[in-house]
Each structure stands twice: as structure tokens, then as C-alpha cells.
Amino acid sequence: MKILVSSLTIFTITKLLFWLTTMLSKKTKMSREKNSPFECGFNSISSPRKSFSTHFFLIATIFLIFDVEISIILPIYNMKLSIIKEWFLSSTFIMLILITGLFHEWKNGMLEWSK
């Protein structure tokens, strides 16, 4: 019974606080001035929604993949000697895969910014 009473009390207090902050907030309804972008007091020259460069997205994705892969092969310092050998073999294999992928992307012209 105490859990039910305390749960109802907490629920009532939170609902009261939500209602109170909604009523006391200075936020009013949205207007054209509040929804428009601010450019030093002038009206915006162009549309804020420009087309996104897919080539930039591709470069960012390639960077993210390489970044994650490099962080995977970073060593842990307190390893035994046999684990270090296994880590070295696996990281060498991963690096070969990454270098092969890099040469493939380079050969296909995916790393050139403009064509």
C-alpha cells in the first residue's frame, strides 16, 4: 500500500510540475520571425535546405570505417606474450584488408573530390 501511495504522490507531483512549467514558460506560439534563420538582421538569401553532397558523405563514411578499424587493433598494454603474438597476426591481417580496400577505392576514383 505504501508503494502505491508513494507512486501516486510522485506521479501527481511530476504532472503538477509539468503543468506549472508549461503555464509559466515565456514561450509563445511560433511566428514567422522565430522560425526564420537569422542572418545579421537580413532576410535569408537562399534556402536553408541545400542539397547534400553524396561524395562528402562517402568520404566521411570511409573515414569512419577506417577510424573504427584502427581503434579495434590498438593493443591493450597488460598482455601476455602469446596474446601479443595473436594480436599482431590479427592486426596485420586487418591492416592488409584495410590497405586492399583503400587501393580499391583509390583505383575506382572514390577518393577524388572533384571529377
Coordinates of C-alpha atoms in Angstrom, one line a residue:
M1 CA 0.0 0.0 0.0
K2 CA 2.9 2.4 0.8
I3 CA 4.4 1.8 -2.7
L4 CA 1.1 2.6 -4.3
V5 CA 0.6 5.8 -2.3
S6 CA 4.2 7.0 -2.9
S7 CA 3.9 6.2 -6.7
L8 CA 0.7 8.2 -6.9
T9 CA 2.3 11.0 -5.0
I10 CA 5.3 11.1 -7.3
F11 CA 3.1 10.9 -10.4
T12 CA 0.9 13.8 -9.1
I13 CA 3.9 16.0 -8.3
T14 CA 5.5 15.4 -11.7
K15 CA 2.3 16.1 -13.5
L16 CA 1.8 19.3 -11.4
L17 CA 5.4 20.4 -12.2
F18 CA 4.9 19.8 -15.9
W19 CA 1.6 21.7 -16.0
L20 CA 3.2 24.6 -13.9
T21 CA 6.2 24.9 -16.2
T22 CA 4.0 24.9 -19.2
M23 CA 1.8 27.7 -17.9
L24 CA 4.7 29.8 -16.6
S25 CA 7.1 29.5 -19.5
K26 CA 7.7 32.5 -21.7
K27 CA 7.5 30.5 -24.9
T28 CA 4.6 31.7 -27.1
K29 CA 3.2 30.3 -30.3
M30 CA 5.6 30.1 -33.2
S31 CA 5.8 33.1 -35.5
R32 CA 7.3 33.7 -38.9
E33 CA 10.2 35.7 -37.3
K34 CA 11.0 33.0 -34.8
N35 CA 11.0 30.2 -37.5
S36 CA 13.2 32.1 -40.0
P37 CA 17.0 31.8 -39.8
F38 CA 18.9 34.8 -38.5
E39 CA 21.5 36.3 -40.9
C40 CA 22.6 39.5 -39.3
G41 CA 19.2 41.1 -39.4
F42 CA 18.7 40.5 -43.1
N43 CA 16.3 38.1 -44.8
S44 CA 17.9 34.9 -45.8
I45 CA 19.3 34.9 -49.4
S46 CA 18.9 31.3 -50.2
S47 CA 17.0 28.3 -48.9
P48 CA 18.5 26.8 -45.8
R49 CA 17.9 23.3 -47.2
K50 CA 20.6 22.8 -49.8
S51 CA 21.4 19.5 -51.5
F52 CA 23.8 17.3 -49.6
S53 CA 27.0 16.3 -51.3
T54 CA 26.9 12.5 -51.5
H55 CA 30.6 12.5 -52.3
F56 CA 31.3 14.2 -48.9
F57 CA 29.1 11.6 -47.2
L58 CA 31.1 8.8 -48.9
I59 CA 34.4 10.3 -47.7
A60 CA 33.0 10.7 -44.2
T61 CA 31.8 7.1 -44.2
I62 CA 35.2 5.8 -45.4
F63 CA 36.9 7.8 -42.7
L64 CA 34.5 6.4 -40.1
I65 CA 35.2 2.9 -41.2
F66 CA 39.0 3.3 -41.1
D67 CA 38.7 5.1 -37.7
V68 CA 36.7 2.2 -36.1
E69 CA 39.0 -0.4 -37.6
I70 CA 42.1 1.4 -36.3
S71 CA 40.6 1.6 -32.8
I72 CA 39.9 -2.1 -32.9
I73 CA 43.5 -3.0 -33.5
L74 CA 45.0 -0.8 -30.8
P75 CA 46.8 -3.0 -28.2
I76 CA 46.0 -3.5 -24.6
Y77 CA 49.2 -2.9 -22.6
N78 CA 49.0 -5.6 -20.0
M79 CA 49.0 -8.6 -22.3
K80 CA 50.9 -11.9 -22.1
L81 CA 53.5 -12.6 -24.8
S82 CA 51.3 -15.2 -26.6
I83 CA 48.4 -12.8 -26.7
I84 CA 50.6 -10.1 -28.2
K85 CA 51.6 -12.5 -31.0
E86 CA 48.0 -13.3 -31.7
W87 CA 47.1 -9.6 -31.6
F88 CA 50.0 -8.8 -34.0
L89 CA 48.8 -11.5 -36.5
S90 CA 45.2 -10.4 -36.4
S91 CA 46.0 -6.7 -36.6
T92 CA 48.4 -7.4 -39.6
F93 CA 45.5 -9.3 -41.3
I94 CA 43.1 -6.4 -40.6
M95 CA 45.6 -3.8 -41.9
L96 CA 46.1 -5.9 -45.1
I97 CA 42.3 -5.9 -45.6
L98 CA 42.1 -2.1 -45.0
I99 CA 45.0 -1.3 -47.4
T100 CA 43.4 -3.5 -50.0
G101 CA 40.1 -1.7 -49.6
L102 CA 41.9 1.7 -49.7
F103 CA 43.7 0.8 -53.0
H104 CA 40.3 -0.5 -54.4
E105 CA 38.6 2.8 -53.5
W106 CA 41.6 4.8 -54.9
K107 CA 41.5 2.8 -58.2
N108 CA 37.8 3.4 -58.6
G109 CA 38.2 7.1 -58.1
M110 CA 36.2 7.3 -54.9
L111 CA 38.8 9.4 -53.1
E112 CA 38.9 12.2 -55.7
W113 CA 36.9 15.2 -54.5
S114 CA 36.1 16.6 -58.0
K115 CA 35.9 14.7 -61.3

